[in-house]
Amino acid sequence: MIDRRTALAGVAAMFGSALFAPIARAAGLAQPVPPINQGPPSVAVFTAPQRALMTALSERVLPTTDTPGAIAAGVPTFIEKMLADWAEPGDRAPIVAGLDAIEARSQRDYRTSAAKATPAQQDALLTLAMNDQMPGGKTFFEAFRQLVITGYYTSEIGMTQEREYLPVPGEYNGAFPYSQVNKVYSS
């Protein structure tokens, strides 16, 4: 059975040197490396409106399709846990500021809370952040995207439903038809 820290180290390789610091700490790639506390976040990082927005946006990054999305995989809880227990105050700032900037832009453009905006409006807001067309947008988007992807692919849903976990892969077959490949294997 694979543990979350091992999975974190594997996912961390995807982001290379641009890895968000709390993810690096949790994966054991940076100091300090305390044991992973499996419980809830030690402190509340977000206000209730920020948490609702973070939850809605995480589902826009990895929505439910033929497999469960970010919310079902527990990504919002993972994000708050990472920011509460693995981030330094400076690491949290771009996430909180980015959520506030997205909320302000939603109020200005759509006259509604970003958490209650339509999926298309939320996508437009994330696109503005990604393209650095709001204060702190790109910094927020890169860190947030990494948190969502890491949370998803280190969750049980991400490892077993989106991907297929094989601790010891089967035999080698160099002529295996690609059309018969169902899922990407994680180890």
Coordinates of N, CA, C and O in Angstrom, one line a residue:
M1 N 0.8 -1.2 0.0 CA 0.0 0.0 0.0 C 0.9 1.2 0.0 O 1.8 1.3 0.7
I2 N 0.5 2.2 -0.8 CA 1.3 3.4 -0.9 C 0.8 4.4 0.1 O -0.4 4.5 0.4
D3 N 1.7 5.2 0.8 CA 1.3 6.2 1.7 C 1.3 7.6 1.1 O 1.8 7.7 0.0
R4 N 0.7 8.5 1.7 CA 0.5 9.8 1.1 C 1.8 10.5 0.9 O 2.0 11.2 -0.1
R5 N 2.8 10.4 1.8 CA 4.0 11.1 1.6 C 4.8 10.5 0.4 O 5.4 11.3 -0.4
T6 N 4.7 9.2 0.1 CA 5.3 8.7 -1.0 C 4.7 9.2 -2.3 O 5.3 9.5 -3.3
A7 N 3.3 9.3 -2.2 CA 2.6 9.8 -3.4 C 2.9 11.3 -3.6 O 3.0 11.7 -4.7
L8 N 3.1 12.0 -2.5 CA 3.4 13.4 -2.6 C 4.8 13.6 -3.3 O 4.9 14.5 -4.2
A9 N 5.7 12.8 -3.0 CA 7.1 12.8 -3.6 C 6.9 12.6 -5.1 O 7.6 13.2 -5.9
G10 N 6.1 11.6 -5.5 CA 5.9 11.3 -6.9 C 5.2 12.5 -7.7 O 5.7 12.8 -8.8
V11 N 4.2 13.1 -7.1 CA 3.5 14.2 -7.7 C 4.4 15.4 -7.8 O 4.4 16.2 -8.7
A12 N 5.3 15.6 -6.7 CA 6.2 16.7 -6.7 C 7.1 16.8 -7.9 O 7.5 17.9 -8.4
A13 N 7.5 15.6 -8.4 CA 8.4 15.6 -9.6 C 7.8 16.3 -10.8 O 8.5 16.8 -11.6
M14 N 6.4 16.3 -10.9 CA 5.8 17.0 -12.0 C 6.0 18.5 -12.1 O 6.1 19.0 -13.1
F15 N 6.2 19.1 -10.9 CA 6.3 20.5 -10.8 C 7.7 21.0 -10.9 O 7.9 22.2 -11.1
G16 N 8.7 20.2 -10.6 CA 10.1 20.6 -10.7 C 10.4 21.7 -9.7 O 9.9 21.7 -8.6
S17 N 11.2 22.6 -10.2 CA 11.7 23.7 -9.3 C 10.7 24.7 -8.9 O 10.9 25.5 -8.0
A18 N 9.5 24.7 -9.6 CA 8.5 25.6 -9.3 C 7.5 25.1 -8.3 O 6.4 25.6 -8.1
L19 N 7.9 24.0 -7.5 CA 7.0 23.4 -6.5 C 6.7 24.4 -5.4 O 7.6 25.0 -4.8
F20 N 5.4 24.5 -5.1 CA 4.9 25.3 -4.0 C 5.5 24.8 -2.7 O 5.4 23.6 -2.4
A21 N 6.1 25.6 -1.9 CA 6.9 25.3 -0.7 C 6.2 24.3 0.3 O 6.8 23.3 0.7
P22 N 4.9 24.5 0.6 CA 4.2 23.6 1.5 C 4.2 22.1 1.0 O 4.3 21.2 1.8
I23 N 4.0 22.0 -0.3 CA 4.0 20.6 -0.9 C 5.4 20.0 -0.8 O 5.5 18.8 -0.4
A24 N 6.4 20.8 -1.0 CA 7.8 20.3 -0.9 C 8.1 19.8 0.6 O 8.7 18.8 0.8
R25 N 7.6 20.6 1.5 CA 7.8 20.3 2.9 C 7.1 19.0 3.3 O 7.6 18.1 3.9
A26 N 5.8 18.8 2.9 CA 5.1 17.6 3.2 C 5.6 16.4 2.5 O 5.5 15.3 3.0
A27 N 6.2 16.6 1.3 CA 6.8 15.4 0.6 C 8.2 15.1 1.2 O 8.8 14.1 0.7
G28 N 8.7 15.9 2.1 CA 10.0 15.6 2.6 C 11.2 16.1 1.8 O 12.3 15.7 1.9
L29 N 10.9 17.0 0.9 CA 11.9 17.6 0.0 C 12.5 18.9 0.5 O 13.4 19.4 -0.1
A30 N 11.9 19.4 1.6 CA 12.4 20.6 2.2 C 12.3 20.5 3.7 O 11.4 19.7 4.2
Q31 N 13.0 21.3 4.5 CA 12.9 21.2 5.9 C 11.9 22.2 6.4 O 11.7 23.2 5.7
P32 N 11.2 22.1 7.5 CA 11.2 20.9 8.4 C 10.3 19.9 7.9 O 9.4 20.1 7.1
V33 N 10.5 18.6 8.4 CA 9.6 17.5 7.9 C 9.1 16.8 9.2 O 9.6 15.8 9.6
P34 N 8.0 17.4 9.8 CA 7.4 16.7 10.9 C 6.5 15.6 10.4 O 6.3 15.5 9.2
P35 N 6.1 14.7 11.3 CA 5.3 13.6 10.8 C 3.9 14.1 10.3 O 3.5 15.2 10.8
I36 N 3.4 13.5 9.3 CA 2.1 14.0 8.7 C 1.0 13.7 9.8 O 0.8 12.5 10.1
N37 N 0.3 14.7 10.2 CA -0.8 14.6 11.1 C -2.0 14.2 10.2 O -2.4 15.0 9.4
Q38 N -2.7 13.1 10.5 CA -3.8 12.7 9.7 C -5.1 13.4 10.0 O -6.1 13.2 9.3
G39 N -5.1 14.2 11.1 CA -6.3 14.8 11.5 C -6.7 16.0 10.7 O -6.1 16.3 9.7
P40 N -7.6 16.8 11.2 CA -8.1 18.0 10.5 C -7.0 19.1 10.6 O -6.0 18.9 11.4
P41 N -7.1 20.2 9.8 CA -6.1 21.2 9.9 C -6.0 21.8 11.4 O -7.0 21.8 12.1
S42 N -4.8 22.1 11.8 CA -4.6 22.6 13.2 C -5.2 24.0 13.4 O -5.5 24.3 14.6
V43 N -5.3 24.8 12.4 CA -6.0 26.1 12.5 C -6.8 26.3 11.3 O -6.6 25.7 10.2
A44 N -7.8 27.2 11.4 CA -8.6 27.6 10.2 C -7.8 28.6 9.4 O -7.4 29.6 10.0
V45 N -7.6 28.3 8.2 CA -6.9 29.3 7.3 C -7.8 30.2 6.6 O -7.5 31.4 6.4
F46 N -9.0 29.7 6.3 CA -9.9 30.5 5.5 C -11.1 31.0 6.3 O -11.6 30.3 7.2
T47 N -11.7 32.1 5.9 CA -13.0 32.5 6.4 C -14.0 31.5 5.7 O -13.7 30.9 4.7
A48 N -15.3 31.5 6.2 CA -16.3 30.7 5.6 C -16.5 31.1 4.1 O -16.5 30.2 3.3
P49 N -16.6 32.3 3.7 CA -16.7 32.7 2.3 C -15.5 32.3 1.5 O -15.6 31.8 0.3
Q50 N -14.3 32.4 2.0 CA -13.1 32.0 1.3 C -13.1 30.5 1.1 O -12.7 30.0 0.1
R51 N -13.5 29.8 2.2 CA -13.5 28.3 2.1 C -14.5 27.9 1.0 O -14.2 26.9 0.2
A52 N -15.7 28.5 0.9 CA -16.7 28.2 -0.1 C -16.1 28.4 -1.5 O -16.3 27.6 -2.4
L53 N -15.4 29.5 -1.6 CA -14.8 29.9 -2.9 C -13.7 28.9 -3.3 O -13.6 28.4 -4.4
M54 N -12.8 28.6 -2.4 CA -11.7 27.7 -2.6 C -12.3 26.3 -3.0 O -11.8 25.6 -3.9
T55 N -13.4 25.9 -2.4 CA -14.0 24.6 -2.7 C -14.6 24.6 -4.1 O -14.3 23.7 -4.9
A56 N -15.3 25.7 -4.4 CA -15.9 25.8 -5.8 C -14.8 25.8 -6.9 O -14.9 25.2 -7.9
L57 N -13.7 26.6 -6.6 CA -12.7 26.7 -7.6 C -11.9 25.4 -7.8 O -11.4 25.1 -8.9
S58 N -11.7 24.7 -6.7 CA -11.0 23.4 -6.8 C -11.7 22.4 -7.7 O -11.1 21.7 -8.5
E59 N -13.1 22.5 -7.6 CA -13.9 21.6 -8.5 C -13.8 22.1 -10.0 O -13.9 21.3 -10.9
R60 N -13.5 23.4 -10.2 CA -13.4 23.9 -11.6 C -12.0 23.4 -12.1 O -11.9 23.2 -13.3
V61 N -11.0 23.3 -11.3 CA -9.7 22.8 -11.8 C -9.7 21.3 -12.1 O -9.2 20.9 -13.1
L62 N -10.4 20.5 -11.2 CA -10.5 19.1 -11.5 C -12.0 18.7 -11.3 O -12.4 18.3 -10.2
P63 N -12.8 19.0 -12.3 CA -14.3 18.7 -12.1 C -14.6 17.2 -12.2 O -13.9 16.4 -12.7
T64 N -15.8 16.9 -11.7 CA -16.4 15.6 -11.8 C -16.7 15.3 -13.3 O -17.3 16.1 -14.0
T65 N -16.2 14.2 -13.8 CA -16.4 13.7 -15.2 C -16.9 12.3 -15.0 O -17.8 12.0 -14.3
D66 N -16.2 11.4 -15.7 CA -16.6 10.0 -15.5 C -15.9 9.4 -14.3 O -16.1 8.3 -13.9
T67 N -15.1 10.3 -13.6 CA -14.5 10.0 -12.3 C -14.8 11.1 -11.4 O -15.1 12.2 -11.8
P68 N -14.8 10.9 -10.1 CA -15.1 11.9 -9.1 C -14.1 13.1 -9.3 O -13.0 12.9 -9.7
G69 N -14.6 14.3 -8.9 CA -13.8 15.5 -9.0 C -13.1 15.8 -7.7 O -13.0 15.0 -6.7
A70 N -12.6 17.1 -7.6 CA -11.8 17.5 -6.5 C -12.5 17.5 -5.2 O -12.0 17.1 -4.1
I71 N -13.8 17.9 -5.2 CA -14.6 17.9 -3.9 C -14.7 16.5 -3.4 O -14.5 16.2 -2.2
A72 N -15.1 15.5 -4.2 CA -15.3 14.2 -3.8 C -14.0 13.6 -3.3 O -14.0 12.7 -2.4
A73 N -12.9 14.0 -3.8 CA -11.6 13.5 -3.4 C -11.0 14.2 -2.1 O -10.0 13.8 -1.6
G74 N -11.8 15.1 -1.6 CA -11.4 15.8 -0.4 C -10.3 16.8 -0.5 O -9.6 17.2 0.4
V75 N -10.2 17.3 -1.8 CA -9.1 18.3 -2.1 C -9.3 19.6 -1.2 O -8.3 20.1 -0.7
P76 N -10.5 20.2 -1.0 CA -10.6 21.4 -0.2 C -10.0 21.2 1.2 O -9.3 22.0 1.7
T77 N -10.3 20.0 1.8 CA -9.7 19.8 3.2 C -8.2 19.6 3.1 O -7.5 20.1 4.0
F78 N -7.7 19.0 2.0 CA -6.3 18.8 1.8 C -5.6 20.2 1.7 O -4.6 20.5 2.3
I79 N -6.2 21.1 0.9 CA -5.6 22.4 0.8 C -5.5 23.2 2.1 O -4.5 23.7 2.4
E80 N -6.6 23.1 2.8 CA -6.6 23.8 4.1 C -5.6 23.2 5.1 O -4.9 23.9 5.8
K81 N -5.5 21.9 5.0 CA -4.5 21.1 5.9 C -3.1 21.5 5.5 O -2.2 21.8 6.3
M82 N -2.8 21.6 4.2 CA -1.4 22.0 3.7 C -1.1 23.4 4.2 O 0.0 23.7 4.6
L83 N -2.1 24.3 4.0 CA -1.8 25.7 4.4 C -1.7 25.9 5.9 O -1.0 26.8 6.4
A84 N -2.5 25.1 6.7 CA -2.5 25.2 8.1 C -1.2 24.6 8.7 O -0.6 25.2 9.6
D85 N -0.8 23.4 8.3 CA 0.2 22.7 9.0 C 1.5 22.6 8.2 O 2.5 22.2 8.8
W86 N 1.6 23.0 7.0 CA 2.8 22.9 6.2 C 3.3 24.2 5.6 O 4.4 24.3 5.1
A87 N 2.5 25.2 5.7 CA 2.8 26.5 5.1 C 3.3 27.5 6.2 O 2.8 27.4 7.3
E88 N 4.2 28.3 5.8 CA 4.5 29.5 6.7 C 3.6 30.6 6.3 O 2.9 30.6 5.2
P89 N 3.4 31.6 7.1 CA 2.5 32.7 6.8 C 2.7 33.3 5.4 O 1.7 33.6 4.8
G90 N 3.9 33.4 5.0 CA 4.2 34.0 3.7 C 3.7 33.1 2.6 O 3.4 33.5 1.5
D91 N 3.6 31.7 2.8 CA 3.1 30.8 1.8 C 1.6 30.9 1.6 O 1.1 30.7 0.6
R92 N 0.9 31.3 2.7 CA -0.6 31.4 2.7 C -1.0 32.6 2.0 O -2.1 32.7 1.4
A93 N -0.2 33.7 2.1 CA -0.6 35.0 1.6 C -1.1 35.0 0.2 O -2.2 35.6 -0.1
P94 N -0.4 34.4 -0.8 CA -0.9 34.5 -2.2 C -2.2 33.8 -2.4 O -3.0 34.2 -3.2
I95 N -2.4 32.7 -1.6 CA -3.7 32.0 -1.8 C -4.8 32.8 -1.3 O -5.9 33.0 -1.9
V96 N -4.7 33.3 0.0 CA -5.8 34.1 0.6 C -6.0 35.4 -0.3 O -7.1 35.8 -0.6
A97 N -4.9 36.1 -0.7 CA -5.0 37.3 -1.5 C -5.7 37.0 -2.8 O -6.5 37.8 -3.3
G98 N -5.3 35.9 -3.4 CA -5.9 35.5 -4.7 C -7.4 35.2 -4.6 O -8.2 35.6 -5.5
L99 N -7.8 34.5 -3.5 CA -9.2 34.3 -3.3 C -10.0 35.6 -3.2 O -11.1 35.8 -3.7
D100 N -9.4 36.5 -2.4 CA -10.0 37.8 -2.2 C -10.1 38.6 -3.5 O -11.1 39.3 -3.8
A101 N -9.1 38.5 -4.3 CA -9.1 39.3 -5.6 C -10.1 38.7 -6.6 O -10.8 39.4 -7.3
I102 N -10.2 37.4 -6.5 CA -11.3 36.7 -7.4 C -12.7 37.1 -6.9 O -13.5 37.4 -7.7
E103 N -12.8 37.1 -5.6 CA -14.1 37.5 -5.0 C -14.5 39.0 -5.4 O -15.6 39.3 -5.9
A104 N -13.5 39.9 -5.3 CA -13.7 41.3 -5.7 C -14.1 41.4 -7.2 O -15.0 42.1 -7.6
R105 N -13.4 40.6 -8.0 CA -13.6 40.7 -9.5 C -15.0 40.1 -9.8 O -15.7 40.7 -10.6
S106 N -15.4 39.1 -9.1 CA -16.7 38.5 -9.3 C -17.8 39.5 -8.9 O -18.8 39.7 -9.7
Q107 N -17.6 40.2 -7.8 CA -18.6 41.2 -7.4 C -18.7 42.3 -8.4 O -19.8 42.8 -8.7
R108 N -17.5 42.7 -8.9 CA -17.5 43.8 -9.9 C -18.1 43.4 -11.2 O -19.0 44.1 -11.8
D109 N -17.7 42.2 -11.7 CA -18.2 41.8 -13.1 C -19.5 41.1 -13.1 O -20.3 41.3 -14.1
Y110 N -19.8 40.3 -12.1 CA -21.1 39.5 -12.1 C -22.1 39.9 -11.0 O -23.2 39.3 -11.0
R111 N -21.7 40.8 -10.1 CA -22.6 41.2 -9.0 C -23.1 40.0 -8.2 O -24.2 40.0 -7.7
T112 N -22.2 39.0 -8.0 CA -22.5 37.8 -7.2 C -21.2 37.3 -6.6 O -20.1 37.6 -7.1
S113 N -21.4 36.6 -5.5 CA -20.2 35.9 -4.9 C -19.6 34.9 -5.9 O -20.3 34.2 -6.6
A114 N -18.3 34.9 -5.9 CA -17.6 34.0 -6.9 C -18.0 32.5 -6.6 O -18.0 31.7 -7.5
A115 N -18.2 32.2 -5.3 CA -18.6 30.8 -4.9 C -20.0 30.5 -5.5 O -20.2 29.3 -5.8
K116 N -20.8 31.5 -5.7 CA -22.2 31.2 -6.3 C -22.3 31.6 -7.8 O -23.3 31.4 -8.3
A117 N -21.1 32.0 -8.3 CA -21.1 32.3 -9.8 C -21.3 31.0 -10.6 O -21.2 29.9 -10.0
T118 N -21.7 31.1 -11.8 CA -21.9 29.9 -12.7 C -20.5 29.3 -12.9 O -19.5 30.0 -12.8
P119 N -20.5 28.0 -13.3 CA -19.2 27.4 -13.7 C -18.5 28.2 -14.8 O -17.3 28.4 -14.7
A120 N -19.2 28.7 -15.8 CA -18.5 29.5 -16.8 C -17.9 30.8 -16.3 O -16.8 31.2 -16.7
Q121 N -18.6 31.4 -15.3 CA -18.1 32.6 -14.7 C -16.8 32.3 -13.9 O -15.8 33.0 -13.9
Q122 N -16.9 31.2 -13.1 CA -15.8 30.8 -12.3 C -14.6 30.4 -13.2 O -13.4 30.8 -12.9
D123 N -14.8 29.8 -14.3 CA -13.7 29.5 -15.3 C -13.1 30.8 -15.8 O -11.9 30.9 -15.9
A124 N -14.0 31.8 -16.1 CA -13.5 33.1 -16.6 C -12.6 33.7 -15.5 O -11.6 34.3 -15.8
L125 N -13.0 33.7 -14.3 CA -12.3 34.3 -13.2 C -10.9 33.6 -13.0 O -9.9 34.2 -12.8
L126 N -10.9 32.2 -13.1 CA -9.7 31.5 -13.0 C -8.7 31.8 -14.2 O -7.5 31.9 -14.0
T127 N -9.3 32.0 -15.3 CA -8.5 32.4 -16.5 C -7.9 33.7 -16.3 O -6.7 33.9 -16.7
L128 N -8.6 34.7 -15.8 CA -8.1 36.0 -15.5 C -6.9 35.9 -14.5 O -5.8 36.5 -14.7
A129 N -7.1 35.0 -13.5 CA -6.0 34.8 -12.6 C -4.8 34.2 -13.2 O -3.6 34.6 -13.1
M130 N -5.0 33.1 -14.0 CA -4.0 32.4 -14.7 C -3.2 33.4 -15.6 O -2.0 33.3 -15.7
N131 N -3.9 34.3 -16.3 CA -3.2 35.2 -17.2 C -2.7 36.5 -16.5 O -2.3 37.4 -17.2
D132 N -2.7 36.4 -15.2 CA -2.2 37.6 -14.4 C -2.9 38.9 -14.7 O -2.3 39.9 -14.7
Q133 N -4.3 38.8 -14.9 CA -5.1 40.0 -15.2 C -5.8 40.5 -14.0 O -6.9 41.1 -14.1
M134 N -5.4 40.1 -12.8 CA -5.9 40.6 -11.5 C -4.7 40.6 -10.5 O -3.8 39.9 -10.8
P135 N -4.8 41.4 -9.5 CA -3.7 41.5 -8.6 C -3.3 40.1 -8.0 O -4.1 39.4 -7.4
G136 N -2.0 39.7 -8.2 CA -1.5 38.5 -7.7 C -2.0 37.2 -8.3 O -1.9 36.1 -7.8
G137 N -2.7 37.4 -9.5 CA -3.4 36.3 -10.1 C -2.5 35.1 -10.5 O -2.8 34.0 -10.1
K138 N -1.4 35.3 -11.1 CA -0.5 34.2 -11.6 C 0.1 33.5 -10.4 O 0.2 32.3 -10.4
T139 N 0.5 34.3 -9.4 CA 1.1 33.6 -8.2 C 0.1 32.8 -7.5 O 0.4 31.6 -7.1
F140 N -1.1 33.3 -7.4 CA -2.2 32.5 -6.8 C -2.5 31.3 -7.6 O -2.6 30.2 -7.1
F141 N -2.7 31.5 -8.9 CA -3.1 30.4 -9.8 C -2.1 29.2 -9.8 O -2.5 28.1 -9.7
E142 N -0.8 29.5 -9.9 CA 0.2 28.4 -9.9 C 0.2 27.6 -8.6 O 0.2 26.4 -8.6
A143 N 0.2 28.3 -7.5 CA 0.2 27.6 -6.2 C -1.1 26.9 -6.0 O -1.1 25.7 -5.6
F144 N -2.3 27.5 -6.3 CA -3.6 26.8 -6.2 C -3.7 25.6 -7.0 O -4.1 24.5 -6.6
R145 N -3.3 25.7 -8.3 CA -3.3 24.6 -9.2 C -2.5 23.4 -8.7 O -2.9 22.3 -8.7
Q146 N -1.3 23.7 -8.2 CA -0.5 22.7 -7.6 C -1.1 22.0 -6.4 O -1.1 20.8 -6.3
L147 N -1.7 22.8 -5.6 CA -2.4 22.2 -4.4 C -3.6 21.3 -4.8 O -3.7 20.2 -4.3
V148 N -4.3 21.7 -5.8 CA -5.5 20.9 -6.2 C -5.0 19.6 -6.9 O -5.5 18.5 -6.5
I149 N -4.0 19.7 -7.8 CA -3.5 18.5 -8.5 C -2.9 17.6 -7.5 O -3.1 16.3 -7.5
T150 N -2.1 18.1 -6.6 CA -1.4 17.2 -5.6 C -2.4 16.6 -4.7 O -2.4 15.4 -4.4
G151 N -3.4 17.4 -4.2 CA -4.4 16.8 -3.3 C -5.2 15.7 -4.0 O -5.5 14.7 -3.4
Y152 N -5.5 15.9 -5.3 CA -6.4 15.0 -6.0 C -5.6 13.7 -6.2 O -6.1 12.6 -5.9
Y153 N -4.4 13.8 -6.8 CA -3.6 12.6 -7.1 C -2.9 11.9 -6.0 O -2.3 10.8 -6.2
T154 N -3.0 12.4 -4.8 CA -2.5 11.7 -3.6 C -3.7 11.2 -2.8 O -3.5 10.6 -1.7
S155 N -4.9 11.4 -3.2 CA -6.1 10.9 -2.5 C -6.4 9.5 -3.0 O -5.9 9.0 -4.0
E156 N -7.2 8.8 -2.2 CA -7.6 7.5 -2.6 C -8.3 7.5 -3.9 O -8.1 6.6 -4.8
I157 N -9.2 8.4 -4.1 CA -9.9 8.5 -5.4 C -9.0 8.7 -6.5 O -9.1 8.1 -7.6
G158 N -8.1 9.7 -6.4 CA -7.1 10.0 -7.5 C -6.2 8.8 -7.8 O -5.9 8.5 -9.0
M159 N -5.8 8.0 -6.8 CA -4.9 6.9 -7.0 C -5.6 5.6 -7.5 O -5.0 4.8 -8.1
T160 N -6.9 5.5 -7.1 CA -7.6 4.2 -7.4 C -8.7 4.3 -8.5 O -9.0 3.3 -9.1
Q161 N -9.3 5.5 -8.7 CA -10.3 5.6 -9.6 C -9.9 6.4 -10.9 O -10.2 6.0 -12.0
E162 N -9.1 7.4 -10.7 CA -8.5 8.2 -11.8 C -7.4 7.5 -12.5 O -7.2 7.4 -13.6
R163 N -6.5 6.9 -11.6 CA -5.4 6.1 -12.0 C -5.6 4.7 -11.5 O -6.5 4.5 -10.7
E164 N -4.7 3.9 -11.9 CA -4.8 2.5 -11.4 C -3.5 2.2 -10.7 O -2.4 2.3 -11.2
Y165 N -3.6 1.8 -9.4 CA -2.5 1.5 -8.6 C -2.1 0.1 -8.7 O -2.9 -0.8 -8.4
L166 N -0.9 -0.2 -9.1 CA -0.3 -1.5 -9.2 C 1.0 -1.5 -8.4 O 2.0 -0.9 -8.9
P167 N 1.1 -2.0 -7.2 CA 2.3 -2.0 -6.5 C 3.5 -2.7 -7.2 O 4.6 -2.3 -7.2
V168 N 3.1 -3.8 -7.9 CA 4.1 -4.5 -8.7 C 3.4 -4.8 -10.1 O 2.5 -5.6 -10.2
P169 N 3.8 -4.0 -11.1 CA 3.2 -4.2 -12.4 C 3.3 -5.6 -12.9 O 4.3 -6.3 -12.5
G170 N 2.5 -5.9 -13.8 CA 2.5 -7.3 -14.4 C 3.7 -7.5 -15.4 O 4.6 -6.7 -15.4
E171 N 3.6 -8.5 -16.1 CA 4.7 -8.9 -17.0 C 4.9 -7.8 -18.1 O 4.0 -7.1 -18.5
Y172 N 6.1 -7.8 -18.7 CA 6.4 -6.9 -19.8 C 5.8 -7.5 -21.1 O 6.1 -8.7 -21.4
N173 N 5.1 -6.7 -21.8 CA 4.6 -7.1 -23.1 C 4.9 -6.0 -24.1 O 4.1 -5.0 -24.2
G174 N 6.0 -6.0 -24.8 CA 6.4 -4.9 -25.7 C 5.4 -4.7 -26.9 O 5.4 -3.7 -27.6
A175 N 4.5 -5.7 -27.2 CA 3.6 -5.6 -28.3 C 2.2 -5.3 -27.8 O 1.2 -5.6 -28.5
F176 N 2.0 -4.9 -26.6 CA 0.7 -4.6 -26.0 C 0.0 -3.5 -26.8 O 0.6 -2.4 -26.9
P177 N -1.2 -3.7 -27.3 CA -1.9 -2.7 -28.1 C -2.2 -1.5 -27.3 O -2.9 -1.6 -26.2
Y178 N -1.8 -0.3 -27.7 CA -2.1 0.9 -26.9 C -3.6 1.2 -26.8 O -4.0 1.7 -25.8
S179 N -4.4 0.7 -27.7 CA -5.8 0.9 -27.6 C -6.5 0.2 -26.4 O -7.6 0.5 -26.0
Q180 N -5.7 -0.8 -25.9 CA -6.2 -1.5 -24.7 C -5.8 -1.0 -23.4 O -6.1 -1.5 -22.3
V181 N -5.0 0.1 -23.4 CA -4.6 0.7 -22.2 C -5.8 1.5 -21.6 O -6.3 2.4 -22.2
N182 N -6.2 1.2 -20.4 CA -7.3 1.8 -19.7 C -7.0 3.0 -18.9 O -7.6 4.0 -19.0
K183 N -6.0 2.9 -18.1 CA -5.6 4.0 -17.2 C -4.1 4.1 -17.1 O -3.4 3.1 -17.4
V184 N -3.6 5.2 -16.7 CA -2.2 5.4 -16.4 C -1.9 4.8 -15.1 O -2.7 4.9 -14.1
Y185 N -0.9 4.0 -14.9 CA -0.5 3.4 -13.7 C 0.3 4.2 -12.8 O 1.2 4.9 -13.3
S186 N 0.0 4.2 -11.5 CA 0.8 4.9 -10.5 C 1.5 3.9 -9.6 O 0.9 2.9 -9.4
S187 N 2.6 4.3 -9.2 CA 3.3 3.4 -8.3 C 4.1 4.2 -7.2 O 4.3 5.3 -7.3

